[in-house]
Coordinates of C-alpha atoms in Angstrom, one line a residue:
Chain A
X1 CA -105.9 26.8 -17.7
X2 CA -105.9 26.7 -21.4
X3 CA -107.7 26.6 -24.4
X4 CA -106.5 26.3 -27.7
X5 CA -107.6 28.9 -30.8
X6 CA -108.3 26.0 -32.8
X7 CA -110.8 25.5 -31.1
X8 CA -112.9 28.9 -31.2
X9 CA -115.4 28.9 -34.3
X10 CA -116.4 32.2 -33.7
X11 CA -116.5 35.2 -31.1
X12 CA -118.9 37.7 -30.2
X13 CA -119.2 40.7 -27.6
X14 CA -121.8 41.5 -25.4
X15 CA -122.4 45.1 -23.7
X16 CA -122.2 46.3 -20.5
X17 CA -125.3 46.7 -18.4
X18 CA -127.1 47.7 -15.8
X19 CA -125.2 45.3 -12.8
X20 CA -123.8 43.3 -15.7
X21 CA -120.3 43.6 -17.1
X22 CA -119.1 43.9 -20.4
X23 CA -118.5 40.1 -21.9
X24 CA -117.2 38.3 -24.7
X25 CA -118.7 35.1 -25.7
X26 CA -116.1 32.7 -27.1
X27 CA -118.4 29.6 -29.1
X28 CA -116.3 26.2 -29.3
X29 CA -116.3 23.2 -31.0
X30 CA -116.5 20.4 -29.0
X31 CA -114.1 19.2 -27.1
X32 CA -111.6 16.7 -28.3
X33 CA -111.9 12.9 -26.9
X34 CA -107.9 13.3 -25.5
X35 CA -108.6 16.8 -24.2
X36 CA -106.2 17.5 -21.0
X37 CA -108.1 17.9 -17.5
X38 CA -109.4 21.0 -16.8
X39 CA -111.3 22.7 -14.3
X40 CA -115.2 20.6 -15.9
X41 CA -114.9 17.4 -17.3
X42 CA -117.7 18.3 -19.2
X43 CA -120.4 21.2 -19.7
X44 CA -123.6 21.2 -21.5
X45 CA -122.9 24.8 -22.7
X46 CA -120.8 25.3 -26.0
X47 CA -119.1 28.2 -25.6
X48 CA -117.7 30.3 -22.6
X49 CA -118.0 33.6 -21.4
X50 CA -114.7 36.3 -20.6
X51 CA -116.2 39.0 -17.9
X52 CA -114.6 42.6 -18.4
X53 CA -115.3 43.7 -15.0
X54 CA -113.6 46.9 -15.4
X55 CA -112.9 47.3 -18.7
X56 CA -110.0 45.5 -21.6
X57 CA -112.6 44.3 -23.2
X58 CA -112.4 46.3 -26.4
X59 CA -108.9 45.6 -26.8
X60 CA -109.2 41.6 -26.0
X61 CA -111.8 41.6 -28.9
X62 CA -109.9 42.9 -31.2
X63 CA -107.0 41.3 -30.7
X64 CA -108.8 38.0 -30.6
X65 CA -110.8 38.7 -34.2
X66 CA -107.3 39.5 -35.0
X67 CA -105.6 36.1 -34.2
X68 CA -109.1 34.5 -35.4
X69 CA -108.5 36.3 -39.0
X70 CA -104.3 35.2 -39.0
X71 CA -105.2 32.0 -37.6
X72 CA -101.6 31.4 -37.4
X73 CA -101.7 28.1 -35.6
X74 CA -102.6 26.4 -38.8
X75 CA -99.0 27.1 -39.7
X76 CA -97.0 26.1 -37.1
X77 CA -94.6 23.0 -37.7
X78 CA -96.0 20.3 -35.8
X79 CA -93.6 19.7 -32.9
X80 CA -91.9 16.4 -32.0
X81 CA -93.4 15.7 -29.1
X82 CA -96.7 13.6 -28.3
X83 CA -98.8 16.2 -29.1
X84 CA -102.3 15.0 -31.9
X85 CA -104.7 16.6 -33.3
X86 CA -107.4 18.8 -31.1
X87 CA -110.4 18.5 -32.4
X88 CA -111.8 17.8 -35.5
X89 CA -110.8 20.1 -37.8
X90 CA -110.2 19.5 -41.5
X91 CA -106.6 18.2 -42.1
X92 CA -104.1 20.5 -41.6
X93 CA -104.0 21.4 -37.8
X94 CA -100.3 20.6 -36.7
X95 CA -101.0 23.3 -33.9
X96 CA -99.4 23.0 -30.3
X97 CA -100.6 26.7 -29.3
X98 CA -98.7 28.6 -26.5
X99 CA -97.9 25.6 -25.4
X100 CA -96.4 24.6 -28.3
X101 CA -94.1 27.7 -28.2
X102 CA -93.0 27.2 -25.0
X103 CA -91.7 23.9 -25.4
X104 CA -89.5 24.6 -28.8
X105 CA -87.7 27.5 -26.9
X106 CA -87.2 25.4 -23.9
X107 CA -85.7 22.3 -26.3
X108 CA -83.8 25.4 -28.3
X109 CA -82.3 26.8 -25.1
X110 CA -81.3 23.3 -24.3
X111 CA -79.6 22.8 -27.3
X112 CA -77.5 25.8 -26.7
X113 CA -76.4 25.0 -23.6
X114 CA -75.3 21.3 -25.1
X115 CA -73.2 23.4 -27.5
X116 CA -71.7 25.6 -25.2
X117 CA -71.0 22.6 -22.7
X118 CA -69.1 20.8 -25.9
X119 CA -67.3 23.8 -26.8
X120 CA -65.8 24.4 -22.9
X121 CA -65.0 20.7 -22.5
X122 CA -62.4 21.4 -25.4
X123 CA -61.1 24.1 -23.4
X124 CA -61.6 22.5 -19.8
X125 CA -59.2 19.1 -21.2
X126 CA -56.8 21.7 -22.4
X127 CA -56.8 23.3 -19.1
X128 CA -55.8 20.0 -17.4
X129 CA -53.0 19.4 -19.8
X130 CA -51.7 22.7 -18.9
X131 CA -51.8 22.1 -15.5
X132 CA -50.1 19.0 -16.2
X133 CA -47.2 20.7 -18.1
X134 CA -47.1 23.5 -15.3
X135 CA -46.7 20.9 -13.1
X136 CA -43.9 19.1 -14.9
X137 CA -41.9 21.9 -15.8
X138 CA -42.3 22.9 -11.9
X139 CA -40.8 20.1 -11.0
X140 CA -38.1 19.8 -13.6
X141 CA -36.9 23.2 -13.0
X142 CA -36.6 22.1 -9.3
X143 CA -35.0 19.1 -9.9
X144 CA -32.1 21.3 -12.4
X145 CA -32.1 23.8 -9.3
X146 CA -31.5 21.0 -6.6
X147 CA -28.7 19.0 -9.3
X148 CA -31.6 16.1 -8.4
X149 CA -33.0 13.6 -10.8
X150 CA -31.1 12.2 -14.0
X151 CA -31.4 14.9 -16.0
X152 CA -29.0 15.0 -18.5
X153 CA -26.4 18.4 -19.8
X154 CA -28.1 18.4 -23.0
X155 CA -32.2 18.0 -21.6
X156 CA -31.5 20.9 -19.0
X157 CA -30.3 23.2 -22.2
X158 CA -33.0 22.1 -24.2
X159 CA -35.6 22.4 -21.1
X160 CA -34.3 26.0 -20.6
X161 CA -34.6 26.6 -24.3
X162 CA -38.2 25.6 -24.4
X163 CA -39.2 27.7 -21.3
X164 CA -37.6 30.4 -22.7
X165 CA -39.5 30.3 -26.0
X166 CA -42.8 30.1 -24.3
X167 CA -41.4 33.3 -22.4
X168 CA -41.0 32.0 -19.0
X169 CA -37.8 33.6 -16.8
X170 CA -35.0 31.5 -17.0
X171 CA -35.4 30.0 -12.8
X172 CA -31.4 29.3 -12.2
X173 CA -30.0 32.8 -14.3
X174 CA -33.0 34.9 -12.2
X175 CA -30.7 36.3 -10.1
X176 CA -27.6 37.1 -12.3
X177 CA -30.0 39.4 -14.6
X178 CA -33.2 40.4 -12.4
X179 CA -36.3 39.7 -13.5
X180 CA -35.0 40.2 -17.2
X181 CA -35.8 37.3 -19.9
X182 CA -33.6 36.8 -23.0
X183 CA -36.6 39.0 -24.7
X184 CA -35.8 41.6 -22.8
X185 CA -32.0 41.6 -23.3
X186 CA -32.4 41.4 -26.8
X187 CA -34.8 44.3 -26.9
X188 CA -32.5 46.0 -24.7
X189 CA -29.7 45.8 -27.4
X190 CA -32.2 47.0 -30.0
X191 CA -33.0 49.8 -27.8
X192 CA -29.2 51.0 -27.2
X193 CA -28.7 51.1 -31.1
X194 CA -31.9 52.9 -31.8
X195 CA -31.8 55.3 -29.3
X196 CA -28.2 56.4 -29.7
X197 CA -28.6 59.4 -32.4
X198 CA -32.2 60.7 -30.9
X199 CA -30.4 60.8 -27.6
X200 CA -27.5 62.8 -29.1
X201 CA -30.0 65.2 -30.9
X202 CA -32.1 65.8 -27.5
X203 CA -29.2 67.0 -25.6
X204 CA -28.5 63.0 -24.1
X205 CA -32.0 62.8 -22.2
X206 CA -35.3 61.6 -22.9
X207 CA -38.2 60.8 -21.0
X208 CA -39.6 57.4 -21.1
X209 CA -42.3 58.5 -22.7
X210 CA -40.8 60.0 -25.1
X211 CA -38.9 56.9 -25.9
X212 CA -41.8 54.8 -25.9
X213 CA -43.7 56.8 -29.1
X214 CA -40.0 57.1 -30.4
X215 CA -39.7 53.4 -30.6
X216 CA -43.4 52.2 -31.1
X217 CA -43.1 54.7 -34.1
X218 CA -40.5 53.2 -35.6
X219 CA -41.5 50.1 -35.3
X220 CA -45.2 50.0 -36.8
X221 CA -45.8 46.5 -35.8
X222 CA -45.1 44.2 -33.1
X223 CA -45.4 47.4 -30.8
X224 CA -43.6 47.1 -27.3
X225 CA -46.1 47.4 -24.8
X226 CA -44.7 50.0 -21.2
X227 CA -43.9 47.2 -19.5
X228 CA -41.4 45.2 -21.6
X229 CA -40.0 48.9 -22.7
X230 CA -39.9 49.7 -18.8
X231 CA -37.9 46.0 -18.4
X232 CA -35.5 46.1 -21.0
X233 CA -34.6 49.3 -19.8
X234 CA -33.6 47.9 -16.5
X235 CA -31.2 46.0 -17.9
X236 CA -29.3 48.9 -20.0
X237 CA -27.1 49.4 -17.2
X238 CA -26.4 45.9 -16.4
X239 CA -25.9 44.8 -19.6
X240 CA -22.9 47.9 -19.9
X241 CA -24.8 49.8 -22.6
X242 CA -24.1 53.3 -23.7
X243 CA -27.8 54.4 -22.4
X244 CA -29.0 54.1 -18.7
X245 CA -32.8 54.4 -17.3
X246 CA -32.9 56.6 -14.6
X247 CA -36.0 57.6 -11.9
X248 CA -36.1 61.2 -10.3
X249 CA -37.7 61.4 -7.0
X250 CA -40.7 62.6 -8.3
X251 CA -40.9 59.1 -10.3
X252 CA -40.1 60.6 -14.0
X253 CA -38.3 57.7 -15.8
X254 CA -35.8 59.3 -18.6
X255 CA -33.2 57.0 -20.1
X256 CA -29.7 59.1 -20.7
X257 CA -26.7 58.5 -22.3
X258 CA -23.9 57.4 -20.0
X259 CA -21.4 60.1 -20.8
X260 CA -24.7 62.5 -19.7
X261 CA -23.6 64.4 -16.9
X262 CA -27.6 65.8 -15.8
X263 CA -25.6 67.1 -12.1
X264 CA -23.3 69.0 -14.8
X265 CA -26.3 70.5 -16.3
X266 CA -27.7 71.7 -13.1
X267 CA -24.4 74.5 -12.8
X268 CA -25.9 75.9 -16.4
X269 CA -29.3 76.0 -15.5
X270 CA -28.1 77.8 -12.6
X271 CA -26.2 80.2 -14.3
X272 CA -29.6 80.5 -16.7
X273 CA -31.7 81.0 -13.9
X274 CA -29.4 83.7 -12.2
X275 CA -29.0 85.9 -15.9
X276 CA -32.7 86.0 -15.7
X277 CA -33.6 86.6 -11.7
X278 CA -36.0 84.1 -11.5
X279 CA -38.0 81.4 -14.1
X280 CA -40.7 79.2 -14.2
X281 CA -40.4 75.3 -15.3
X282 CA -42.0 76.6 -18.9
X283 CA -39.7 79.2 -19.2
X284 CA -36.9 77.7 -18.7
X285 CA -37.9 75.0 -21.0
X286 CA -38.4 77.7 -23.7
X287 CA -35.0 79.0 -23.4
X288 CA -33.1 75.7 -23.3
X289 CA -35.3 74.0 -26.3
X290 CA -36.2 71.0 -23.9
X291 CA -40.0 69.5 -22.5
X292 CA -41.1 71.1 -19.7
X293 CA -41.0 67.7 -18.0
X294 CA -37.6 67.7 -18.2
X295 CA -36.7 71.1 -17.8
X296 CA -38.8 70.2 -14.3
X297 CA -36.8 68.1 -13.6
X298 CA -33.3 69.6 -14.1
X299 CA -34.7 73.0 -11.8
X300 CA -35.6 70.0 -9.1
X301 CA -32.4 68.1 -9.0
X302 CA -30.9 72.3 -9.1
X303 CA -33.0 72.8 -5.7
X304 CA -32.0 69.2 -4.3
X305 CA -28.4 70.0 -4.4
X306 CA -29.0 73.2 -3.1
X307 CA -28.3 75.7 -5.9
X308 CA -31.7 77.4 -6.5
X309 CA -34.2 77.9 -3.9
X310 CA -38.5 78.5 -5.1
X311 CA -40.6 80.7 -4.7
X312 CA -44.6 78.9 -4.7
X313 CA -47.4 81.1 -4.4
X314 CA -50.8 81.7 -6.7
X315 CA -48.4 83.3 -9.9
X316 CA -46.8 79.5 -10.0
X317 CA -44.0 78.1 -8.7
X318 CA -40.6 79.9 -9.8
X319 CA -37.1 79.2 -9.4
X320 CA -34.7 81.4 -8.1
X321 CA -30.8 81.3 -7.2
X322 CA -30.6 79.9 -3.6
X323 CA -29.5 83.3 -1.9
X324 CA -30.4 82.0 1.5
X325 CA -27.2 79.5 1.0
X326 CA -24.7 82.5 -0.8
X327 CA -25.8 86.1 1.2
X328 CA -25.0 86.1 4.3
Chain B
X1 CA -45.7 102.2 14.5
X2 CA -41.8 102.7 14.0
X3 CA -40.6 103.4 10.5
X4 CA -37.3 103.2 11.1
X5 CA -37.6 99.3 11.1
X6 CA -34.6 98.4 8.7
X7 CA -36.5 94.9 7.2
X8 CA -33.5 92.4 6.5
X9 CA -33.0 91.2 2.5
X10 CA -34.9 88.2 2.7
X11 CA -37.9 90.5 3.2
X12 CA -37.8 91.1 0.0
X13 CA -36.6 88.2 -1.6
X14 CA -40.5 86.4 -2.4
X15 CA -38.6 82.3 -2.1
X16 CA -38.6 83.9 2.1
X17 CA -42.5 83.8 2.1
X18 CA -42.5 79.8 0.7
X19 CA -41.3 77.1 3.1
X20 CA -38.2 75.5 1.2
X21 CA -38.0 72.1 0.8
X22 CA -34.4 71.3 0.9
X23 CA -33.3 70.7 4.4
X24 CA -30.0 73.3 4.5
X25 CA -31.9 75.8 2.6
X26 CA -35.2 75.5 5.1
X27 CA -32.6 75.8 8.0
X28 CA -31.1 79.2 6.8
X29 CA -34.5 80.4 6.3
X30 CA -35.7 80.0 9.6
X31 CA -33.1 81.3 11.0
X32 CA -33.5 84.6 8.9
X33 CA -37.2 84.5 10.1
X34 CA -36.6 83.7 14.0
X35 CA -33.9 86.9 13.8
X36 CA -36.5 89.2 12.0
X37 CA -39.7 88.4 14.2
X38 CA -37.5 89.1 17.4
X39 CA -36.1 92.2 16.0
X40 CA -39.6 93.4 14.7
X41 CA -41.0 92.6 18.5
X42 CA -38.0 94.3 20.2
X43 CA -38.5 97.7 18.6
X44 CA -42.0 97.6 18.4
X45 CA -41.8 96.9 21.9
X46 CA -44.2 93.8 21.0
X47 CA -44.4 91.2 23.6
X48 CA -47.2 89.1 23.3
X49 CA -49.0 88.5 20.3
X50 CA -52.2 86.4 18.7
X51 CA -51.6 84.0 15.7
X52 CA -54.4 86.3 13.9
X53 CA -52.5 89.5 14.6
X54 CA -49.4 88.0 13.2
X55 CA -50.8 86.7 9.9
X56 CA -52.0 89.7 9.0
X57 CA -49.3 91.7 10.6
X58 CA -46.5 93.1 8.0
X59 CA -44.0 91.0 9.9
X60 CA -45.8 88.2 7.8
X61 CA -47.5 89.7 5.2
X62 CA -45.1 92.0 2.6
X63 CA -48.3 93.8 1.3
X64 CA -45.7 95.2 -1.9
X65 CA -44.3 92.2 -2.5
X66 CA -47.7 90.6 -2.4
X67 CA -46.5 87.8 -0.6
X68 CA -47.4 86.6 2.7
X69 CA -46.0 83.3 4.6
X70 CA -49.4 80.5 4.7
X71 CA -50.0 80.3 8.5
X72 CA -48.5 76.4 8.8
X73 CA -44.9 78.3 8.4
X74 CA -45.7 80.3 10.4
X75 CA -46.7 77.8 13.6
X76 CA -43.5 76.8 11.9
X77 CA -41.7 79.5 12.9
X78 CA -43.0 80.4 16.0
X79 CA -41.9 76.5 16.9
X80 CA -38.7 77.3 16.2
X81 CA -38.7 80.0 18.8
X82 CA -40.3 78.2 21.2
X83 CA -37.4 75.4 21.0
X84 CA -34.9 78.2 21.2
X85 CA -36.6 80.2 24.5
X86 CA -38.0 82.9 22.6
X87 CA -41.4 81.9 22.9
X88 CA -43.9 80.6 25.1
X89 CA -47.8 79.7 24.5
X90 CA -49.6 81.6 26.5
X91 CA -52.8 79.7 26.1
X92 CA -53.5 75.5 25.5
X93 CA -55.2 76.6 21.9
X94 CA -51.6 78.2 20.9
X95 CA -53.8 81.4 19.7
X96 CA -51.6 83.8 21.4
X97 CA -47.7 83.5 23.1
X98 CA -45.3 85.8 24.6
X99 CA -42.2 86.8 22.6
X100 CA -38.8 87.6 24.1
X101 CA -36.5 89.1 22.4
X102 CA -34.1 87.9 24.9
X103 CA -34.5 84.5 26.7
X104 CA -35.3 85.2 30.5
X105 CA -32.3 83.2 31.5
X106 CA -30.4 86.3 29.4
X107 CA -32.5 89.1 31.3
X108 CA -32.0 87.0 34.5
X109 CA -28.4 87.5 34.1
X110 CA -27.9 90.8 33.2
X111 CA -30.2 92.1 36.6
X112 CA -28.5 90.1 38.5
X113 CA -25.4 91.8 37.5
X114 CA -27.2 94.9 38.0
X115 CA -27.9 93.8 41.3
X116 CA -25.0 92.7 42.2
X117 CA -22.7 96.1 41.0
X118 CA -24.8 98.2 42.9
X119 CA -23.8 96.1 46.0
X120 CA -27.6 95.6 46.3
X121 CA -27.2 91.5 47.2
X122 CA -30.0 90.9 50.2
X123 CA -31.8 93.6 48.8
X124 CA -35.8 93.6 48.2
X125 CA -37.3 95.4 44.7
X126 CA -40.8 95.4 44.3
X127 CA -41.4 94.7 40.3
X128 CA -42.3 98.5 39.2
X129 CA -39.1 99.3 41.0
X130 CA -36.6 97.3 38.6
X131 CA -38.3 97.8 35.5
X132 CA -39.7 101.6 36.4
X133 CA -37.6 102.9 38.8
X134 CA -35.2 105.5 38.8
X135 CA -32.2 103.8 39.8
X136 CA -32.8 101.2 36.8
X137 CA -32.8 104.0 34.4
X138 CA -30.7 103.6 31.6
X139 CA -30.4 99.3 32.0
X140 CA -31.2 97.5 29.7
X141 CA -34.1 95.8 31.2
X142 CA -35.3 99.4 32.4
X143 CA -38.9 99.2 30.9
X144 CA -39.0 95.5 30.0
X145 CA -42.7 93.8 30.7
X146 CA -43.6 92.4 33.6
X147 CA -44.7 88.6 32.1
X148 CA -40.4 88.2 30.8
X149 CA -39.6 90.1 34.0
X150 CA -41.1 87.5 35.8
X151 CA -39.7 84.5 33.6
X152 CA -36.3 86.1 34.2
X153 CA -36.9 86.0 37.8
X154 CA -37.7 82.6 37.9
X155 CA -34.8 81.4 36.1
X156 CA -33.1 83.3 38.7
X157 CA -35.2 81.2 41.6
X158 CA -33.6 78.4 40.1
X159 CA -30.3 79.1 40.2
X160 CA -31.0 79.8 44.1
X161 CA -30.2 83.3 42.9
X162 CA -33.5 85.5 43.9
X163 CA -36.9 84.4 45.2
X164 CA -40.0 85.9 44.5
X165 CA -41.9 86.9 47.3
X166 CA -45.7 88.6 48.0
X167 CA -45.4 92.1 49.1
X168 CA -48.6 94.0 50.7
X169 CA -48.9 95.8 47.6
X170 CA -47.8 93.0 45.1
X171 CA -45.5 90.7 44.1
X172 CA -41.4 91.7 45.0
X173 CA -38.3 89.7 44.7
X174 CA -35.5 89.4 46.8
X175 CA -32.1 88.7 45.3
X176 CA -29.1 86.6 47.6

């Protein structure tokens, strides 16, 4: 139930009474020949009254002068649809009201979701054409894997080229190199030539870490993101470089030189450990000039093979020579 | 308590108080500590114990060193015994066992060579009489506690070599 501001000429309030409420009396014009149904056809009254029962009433007035003062439907575009004139006003009501409003953010949000629909179908026809290729390159790589089809020497190279542009593992040379791509050969390479004097400076072992900030570093752009550093460092072995990745038990990733001997290094750090009775991980670290991680790591693979023994209580956890192995 | 108690190295070496990792290493250790608790309960005379007593005990707890072995090594330990014949649980909760410093088979053994020197096959002993009695003075199991006693008998009832019989005034065994 509506009625449209136009259509007020004035308003006035009435005070609250004894077994009366508080009103406002809203005075009309009358109403227009093509007015929409309402609750009276027609009423001999020209105006209405709004019963506060409790109260609001204050607040409704003066918001009310306040739209009567603005009167901003006098200045609202007229909208496209069927909507005349309401009354008889002197020329320049293009007013729809609330009304009005309602229906130019319904037709907005319409249009938007035309423009998003158009924007996706772009992306939903590239979608199929990529299935398509996926599809076709699936069943090509098949056919070079089963010696099927008439594929011809020089497609298959080209083929293999083009997958391996775009990134995708080589299918038939999978299992000669791993999971490795020609990307991560190459990088490989890089790696071994880059590494080679930081290696020699650190005592022939890093940790992955380490290499990573090493190698991002030097490169400024094009970073290598950990997982392409972690795969090209599987393939230092296989590919007979001078470095090797290699795991400890507790899951620390170092790459060494080949001619690094880290069982070798345990018999000095046992030797280290012995001139001083016992150490900590830091300690030891200190006194070698290497990162606790993988001065760790060394006292670890020392207590694997047997040579120190530890000692782990609420002072930390120290290493000691493995007496229980040489006293009888 | 005995001062004389000579505590081996490894009593004073802290790595004894922390369970070792490495396999070889965790076997030598063991071995130290199954050695020391039965020589700790042999001249103490100790021959049942709580889990409670232990912990806090200085067989488990060197107060200068200020290290003391977590009570997981030492159910550790005390399973270690148990394999080996020292032990045995005297309750279902494992809260308190009887130590031997010798396995009863080993005490079995040496009273039935007792027994058997003397001439005394066919004989009957009541229990105070082989581990209090006079003519028992001076073996080794003179003084030994009647819950090993007993064990020691019964590995002897095994080996069809004694049977362990009710007497008016307790229990007595009678050796063949």
């Amino acid at each position: 139930m509506a009625i449209p501001l136009s259509q007020i000429v004035f308003i006035e309030e009435q005070a609250a009474g004894i077994g009366k409420s508080a009103k406002i009396v809203v005075h009309l014009h009358p109403a227009p020949p093509n007015k929409e149904p309402g609750p009276f056809q027609s009423s001999k009254n020209s105006y209405i009254k709004l019963s506060f029962k409790e109260h609001g009433q204050i607040e409704f007035y003066r918001r009310l002068s306040e739209e009567m003062t603005q009167r901003r439907w006098e200045n609202m575009p007229v909208s496209q649809s069927l909507q005349t004139n309401r009354g008889p006003q002197p020329g320049r009501v293009r007013a729809v009201g609330i009304v009005g409003i309602e229906r130019k953010l319904e037709e907005k949000r319409k249009e938007t979701d035309k423009n998003i629909s158009e924007a996706f179908e772009d992306l939903s026809k590239l979608m199929i054409k990529a299935k398509e290729m996926v599809e076709l390159s699936k069943s090509i790589a098949n056919k070079i894997k089963e010696k099927q089809g008439d594929i011809t020497e020089d497609e298959t190279i080209r083929f293999k080229s083009y997958l391996l542009s775009m990134g995708i593992a080589n299918p038939v040379t999978r299992e000669t190199y791993g999971s490795g791509t020609q990307y991560h050969m190459q990088l490989a390479k890089q790696l071994a030539g880059i590494l080679q004097a930081p290696l020699e400076e650190r005592g022939g072992i890093m940790s992955l870490t380490e290499v990573y900030c090493l190698v991002n570093r030097a490169r400024g752009m094009e970073l290598l993101s950990p997982e392409d550093l972690v795969n090209a460092c599987k393939m230092l072995e296989v590919l007979k470089l001078p470095l090797r990745l290699r795991v400890f038990d507790s899951g620390v990733m170092v790459i060494e030189l080949q001619s690094h001997k880290e069982e070798e290094m345990v018999a000095s750090a046992l030797e280290t450990v012995s001139e001083k009775g016992s150490l900590t991980s830091e300690e030891f670290a200190k006194l070698v000039g290497m990162s606790v991680l993988l001065a760790k790591e060394r006292l670890l693979l020392a207590e694997k093979m047997g040579h120190l023994c530890r000692d782990d209580s609420v002072e930390g956890l120290r290493f000691y020579p493995n007496l229980f192995m040489t006293q009888s | 308590m005995a001062m004389s108690f000579e505590w081996p190295w490894q009593y004073r070496f802290p790595p004894f108080f922390t369970l070792q990792p490495n396999v070889d290493t965790r076997q030598k250790q063991l071995a130290a500590w199954c050695s020391l608790v039965l020589s700790f309960c042999r001249l103490h005379k100790q021959s049942s114990m709580t889990v409670m007593e232990a912990q806090e005990s200085p067989l488990f707890n060197n107060v200068k060193l200020q290290r003391k072995l977590p009570v997981e090594s030492i159910q550790i330990v005390l399973e270690e015994l148990r394999k080996k014949g020292n032990l045995e649980w005297l309750d279902k909760n494992k809260s308190s066992f009887l130590i031997m410093w010798r396995r009863p088979e080993e005490w079995g053994k040496l009273i039935y060579q007792w027994v058997s020197r003397s001439g005394q096959n066919n004989s009957v002993f009541t229990l105070y009489e082989l581990t209090s009695g006079e003519d028992t003075e001076g073996e080794e199991f003179h003084g030994l506690d009647e819950a090993t006693l007993l064990r020691a008998l019964q590995a002897l009832q095994q080996e069809h070599k004694a049977e362990i019989i009710t007497l008016s005034d307790g229990r007595g065994v009678k050796f063949f």
